[in-house]
mmCIF file of C-alpha atoms in Angstrom:
data_model
loop_
_atom_site.group_PDB
_atom_site.id
_atom_site.type_symbol
_atom_site.label_atom_id
_atom_site.label_comp_id
_atom_site.label_asym_id
_atom_site.label_seq_id
_atom_site.Cartn_x
_atom_site.Cartn_y
_atom_site.Cartn_z
ATOM 1 C CA MET A 1 -18.197 -44.938 21.021
ATOM 2 C CA ARG A 2 -15.411 -45.992 22.807
ATOM 3 C CA LYS A 3 -13.574 -47.033 19.934
ATOM 4 C CA LEU A 4 -14.213 -43.496 18.169
ATOM 5 C CA PHE A 5 -12.626 -41.658 21.072
ATOM 6 C CA ARG A 6 -9.776 -43.839 21.250
ATOM 7 C CA ASN A 7 -9.122 -42.980 17.711
ATOM 8 C CA ILE A 8 -9.520 -39.225 18.166
ATOM 9 C CA ILE A 9 -6.854 -39.622 20.857
ATOM 10 C CA MET A 10 -4.519 -41.578 19.033
ATOM 11 C CA ALA A 11 -4.662 -38.994 16.054
ATOM 12 C CA LEU A 12 -3.972 -36.180 18.168
ATOM 13 C CA VAL A 13 -1.152 -37.600 20.099
ATOM 14 C CA PRO A 14 1.337 -37.241 17.404
ATOM 15 C CA PHE A 15 0.772 -33.635 17.138
ATOM 16 C CA SER A 16 0.990 -33.245 20.625
ATOM 17 C CA LEU A 17 4.450 -34.911 20.649
ATOM 18 C CA PHE A 18 6.187 -32.592 18.178
ATOM 19 C CA SER A 19 4.364 -29.310 18.456
ATOM 20 C CA THR A 20 6.711 -26.651 19.620
ATOM 21 C CA ASN A 21 6.205 -23.025 20.138
ATOM 22 C CA VAL A 22 7.196 -21.023 17.429
ATOM 23 C CA ASN A 23 8.762 -17.578 17.626
ATOM 24 C CA ALA A 24 8.632 -15.364 14.501
ATOM 25 C CA GLU A 25 11.995 -14.126 15.583
ATOM 26 C CA ASP A 26 13.676 -17.708 15.469
ATOM 27 C CA SER A 27 11.957 -19.414 12.675
ATOM 28 C CA ASP A 28 12.317 -19.324 9.137
ATOM 29 C CA TRP A 29 9.310 -17.366 7.960
ATOM 30 C CA LYS A 30 8.265 -17.134 4.333
ATOM 31 C CA ILE A 31 6.887 -13.990 3.276
ATOM 32 C CA TYR A 32 4.390 -13.880 0.335
ATOM 33 C CA ALA A 33 4.114 -10.046 -0.357
ATOM 34 C CA SER A 34 2.221 -8.726 -3.282
ATOM 35 C CA TYR A 35 4.286 -7.046 -6.015
ATOM 36 C CA HIS A 36 1.455 -6.575 -8.713
ATOM 37 C CA HIS A 37 0.558 -2.947 -8.219
ATOM 38 C CA PRO A 38 3.593 -0.657 -8.423
ATOM 39 C CA THR A 39 2.870 2.702 -7.030
ATOM 40 C CA LYS A 40 6.289 4.366 -7.226
ATOM 41 C CA ALA A 41 9.663 3.735 -8.826
ATOM 42 C CA ILE A 42 12.973 5.168 -8.170
ATOM 43 C CA LYS A 43 15.566 4.968 -11.276
ATOM 44 C CA ILE A 44 19.413 4.879 -10.018
ATOM 45 C CA GLY A 45 21.659 3.929 -12.413
ATOM 46 C CA SER A 46 20.020 0.500 -14.439
ATOM 47 C CA LEU A 47 18.040 -0.170 -10.900
ATOM 48 C CA TYR A 48 14.459 0.534 -10.429
ATOM 49 C CA TYR A 49 13.474 0.420 -6.655
ATOM 50 C CA THR A 50 9.853 0.184 -7.020
ATOM 51 C CA LEU A 51 7.074 0.129 -4.089
ATOM 52 C CA ALA A 52 4.017 -1.840 -4.880
ATOM 53 C CA ASN A 53 1.191 -2.745 -2.818
ATOM 54 C CA GLY A 54 -0.980 -5.486 -2.174
ATOM 55 C CA ASP A 55 -4.335 -5.800 -0.141
ATOM 56 C CA ILE A 56 -4.387 -8.438 2.677
ATOM 57 C CA SER A 57 -7.788 -8.815 4.368
ATOM 58 C CA LYS A 58 -7.964 -9.826 8.209
ATOM 59 C CA GLY A 59 -11.293 -10.805 8.764
ATOM 60 C CA GLU A 60 -13.596 -8.009 7.949
ATOM 61 C CA GLN A 61 -10.817 -5.606 7.564
ATOM 62 C CA MET A 62 -8.502 -4.743 4.448
ATOM 63 C CA TYR A 63 -4.958 -3.896 4.775
ATOM 64 C CA THR A 64 -2.910 -2.307 2.296
ATOM 65 C CA TYR A 65 1.158 -3.286 2.694
ATOM 66 C CA ASN A 66 3.452 -1.759 0.632
ATOM 67 C CA ASN A 67 6.378 -3.836 -0.410
ATOM 68 C CA LEU A 68 9.871 -2.705 -1.915
ATOM 69 C CA TYR A 69 11.752 -4.754 -4.903
ATOM 70 C CA VAL A 70 14.679 -3.832 -7.127
ATOM 71 C CA PHE A 71 14.687 -4.766 -10.857
ATOM 72 C CA ASP A 72 18.116 -4.335 -12.795
ATOM 73 C CA GLU A 73 17.244 -3.851 -16.454
ATOM 74 C CA GLU A 74 21.078 -4.645 -17.061
ATOM 75 C CA ASP A 75 20.855 -8.545 -16.030
ATOM 76 C CA GLU A 76 16.938 -8.351 -15.605
ATOM 77 C CA SER A 77 17.283 -9.686 -12.090
ATOM 78 C CA LEU A 78 14.983 -9.132 -9.094
ATOM 79 C CA GLY A 79 15.632 -8.445 -5.629
ATOM 80 C CA ILE A 80 13.061 -8.240 -2.973
ATOM 81 C CA TYR A 81 13.723 -6.152 0.200
ATOM 82 C CA ASP A 82 11.328 -7.253 3.416
ATOM 83 C CA LYS A 83 11.852 -7.811 7.066
ATOM 84 C CA SER A 84 12.769 -11.404 6.596
ATOM 85 C CA ASN A 85 15.993 -10.277 4.750
ATOM 86 C CA ALA A 86 17.065 -6.638 4.978
ATOM 87 C CA LEU A 87 14.571 -4.148 6.279
ATOM 88 C CA SER A 88 13.585 -3.612 9.983
ATOM 89 C CA ASP A 89 9.921 -3.657 9.560
ATOM 90 C CA HIS A 90 6.702 -3.970 7.305
ATOM 91 C CA GLY A 91 3.765 -1.970 5.824
ATOM 92 C CA ILE A 92 6.325 0.649 3.801
ATOM 93 C CA TYR A 93 4.337 3.925 3.237
ATOM 94 C CA ASP A 94 6.741 5.680 1.099
ATOM 95 C CA ILE A 95 10.190 5.793 -0.254
ATOM 96 C CA ALA A 96 12.231 8.863 -1.563
ATOM 97 C CA TYR A 97 15.951 8.872 -3.032
ATOM 98 C CA SER A 98 18.652 11.207 -1.951
ATOM 99 C CA LYS A 99 21.418 11.450 -4.598
ATOM 100 C CA GLU A 100 23.513 13.654 -2.375
ATOM 101 C CA SER A 101 23.965 11.075 0.202
ATOM 102 C CA ARG A 102 23.142 8.175 -2.323
ATOM 103 C CA SER A 103 20.229 6.730 0.483
ATOM 104 C CA ILE A 104 16.963 5.665 -0.068
ATOM 105 C CA ILE A 105 14.737 6.617 2.993
ATOM 106 C CA ILE A 106 11.905 4.103 3.592
ATOM 107 C CA VAL A 107 9.228 5.434 5.969
ATOM 108 C CA TYR A 108 6.987 2.622 7.544
ATOM 109 C CA SER A 109 3.027 3.401 8.164
ATOM 110 C CA ASN A 110 3.768 3.013 12.146
ATOM 111 C CA GLY A 111 6.300 5.657 11.991
ATOM 112 C CA ASN A 112 9.682 3.648 11.536
ATOM 113 C CA ILE A 113 12.012 4.546 9.175
ATOM 114 C CA ASP A 114 15.071 2.807 7.445
ATOM 115 C CA ILE A 115 17.726 4.516 5.666
ATOM 116 C CA MET A 116 18.906 2.329 2.869
ATOM 117 C CA TYR A 117 22.532 3.237 1.460
ATOM 118 C CA LEU A 118 23.163 2.030 -2.152
ATOM 119 C CA ASN A 119 26.388 0.102 -0.790
ATOM 120 C CA GLY A 120 23.881 -2.183 0.981
ATOM 121 C CA TYR A 121 23.986 -0.672 4.367
ATOM 122 C CA ILE A 122 20.494 -0.050 6.074
ATOM 123 C CA HIS A 123 20.347 2.215 9.421
ATOM 124 C CA ASN A 124 17.344 1.813 11.138
ATOM 125 C CA LEU A 125 15.911 4.863 13.178
ATOM 126 C CA PRO A 126 12.957 3.830 15.288
ATOM 127 C CA GLU A 127 12.514 6.978 17.630
ATOM 128 C CA TYR A 128 9.481 8.096 15.729
ATOM 129 C CA LYS A 129 7.878 5.208 15.817
ATOM 130 C CA ASN A 130 8.930 4.650 19.742
ATOM 131 C CA LYS A 131 7.458 8.164 20.625
ATOM 132 C CA ALA A 132 4.362 8.400 22.590
ATOM 133 C CA LEU A 133 2.278 10.050 19.984
ATOM 134 C CA GLN A 134 -1.414 9.369 19.192
ATOM 135 C CA ASP A 135 -1.048 9.793 15.641
ATOM 136 C CA LYS A 136 2.102 9.055 13.649
ATOM 137 C CA THR A 137 0.176 9.063 10.590
ATOM 138 C CA ILE A 138 3.214 10.061 7.614
ATOM 139 C CA ASN A 139 1.722 12.258 4.859
ATOM 140 C CA LYS A 140 4.728 13.014 2.857
ATOM 141 C CA VAL A 141 8.481 12.523 2.501
ATOM 142 C CA GLY A 142 10.475 15.255 0.809
ATOM 143 C CA ILE A 143 14.224 15.088 -0.093
ATOM 144 C CA TYR A 144 16.385 18.378 0.004
ATOM 145 C CA GLY A 145 20.100 17.689 -0.533
ATOM 146 C CA ASN A 146 21.141 15.293 2.666
ATOM 147 C CA LYS A 147 18.032 15.830 4.349
ATOM 148 C CA ALA A 148 14.547 14.149 4.432
ATOM 149 C CA TYR A 149 11.889 16.280 5.632
ATOM 150 C CA ILE A 150 8.707 13.897 6.565
ATOM 151 C CA SER A 151 5.636 15.359 7.183
ATOM 152 C CA SER A 152 3.193 14.205 9.508
ATOM 153 C CA ASN A 153 -0.193 14.517 11.233
ATOM 154 C CA THR A 154 1.969 15.809 14.355
ATOM 155 C CA GLY A 155 4.713 18.006 12.648
ATOM 156 C CA LEU A 156 7.695 17.707 10.892
ATOM 157 C CA ILE A 157 10.540 15.513 11.394
ATOM 158 C CA VAL A 158 13.893 16.480 9.597
ATOM 159 C CA ILE A 159 16.875 13.632 9.077
ATOM 160 C CA ASN A 160 20.400 13.984 8.290
ATOM 161 C CA LEU A 161 20.999 11.134 5.828
ATOM 162 C CA ASN A 162 24.612 11.412 5.639
ATOM 163 C CA GLU A 163 24.994 11.076 9.574
ATOM 164 C CA HIS A 164 21.832 8.968 9.812
ATOM 165 C CA TYR A 165 20.056 11.131 12.780
ATOM 166 C CA TYR A 166 17.009 13.041 13.581
ATOM 167 C CA GLU A 167 18.290 16.524 13.058
ATOM 168 C CA ASN A 168 14.955 18.174 14.249
ATOM 169 C CA LEU A 169 11.417 16.989 15.268
ATOM 170 C CA TYR A 170 8.883 19.892 15.446
ATOM 171 C CA LEU A 171 6.003 18.766 17.264
ATOM 172 C CA LEU A 172 3.018 21.105 15.962
ATOM 173 C CA ASN A 173 0.071 19.067 16.884
ATOM 174 C CA LYS A 174 -1.404 19.821 13.683
ATOM 175 C CA PRO A 175 -1.187 17.946 10.506
ATOM 176 C CA ILE A 176 1.609 18.899 8.195
ATOM 177 C CA THR A 177 0.808 17.662 4.542
ATOM 178 C CA ASP A 178 3.897 18.928 2.811
ATOM 179 C CA THR A 179 7.063 20.741 3.009
ATOM 180 C CA LYS A 180 9.159 22.895 0.820
ATOM 181 C CA ILE A 181 12.605 24.478 0.949
ATOM 182 C CA SER A 182 13.626 27.655 -0.367
ATOM 183 C CA ASN A 183 16.529 29.977 0.347
ATOM 184 C CA ASP A 184 17.553 28.277 3.558
ATOM 185 C CA SER A 185 13.854 28.873 4.676
ATOM 186 C CA THR A 186 11.563 25.804 5.287
ATOM 187 C CA TYR A 187 8.148 26.071 4.562
ATOM 188 C CA ALA A 188 5.525 23.643 5.807
ATOM 189 C CA THR A 189 1.739 23.269 4.948
#
């Protein structure tokens, strides 16, 4: 018994000597995201920006995380966008393209928002994510000119994509499922 105890201690000592406290921000994490179920694609020139989902199980719960990649049909290259290399968050809910501002708006399920310009610049707008609201569920993203209209369970968010700022936040305390623009009028349903 004494020999068994000594062997267990000897086996655990190397792990305790070399273990460190790993911080996700400081380490080189490798992300294994799922890209096998494309749900939305935006074609810009020869590039296809594609949103794909993958189911991840955590215990009894199943979560669906959307991931973003770009495929170039000219050289058949593939690029992946995620939190480890460009984006500010994970769990993308939807994407939409503004031809006028030459940008893709990326909306996350937690309310965070990125604006990715075609020149590679990404601007994060975390204000809605950081707001003290009970329900930040995003329902739909619509693009009209250089503005993004984001329908949510608490109201309507309007973002100026050229200047990358919140133009308006209408907290209506009721779900907005879609927004349409016609003759300078906004219709929310």
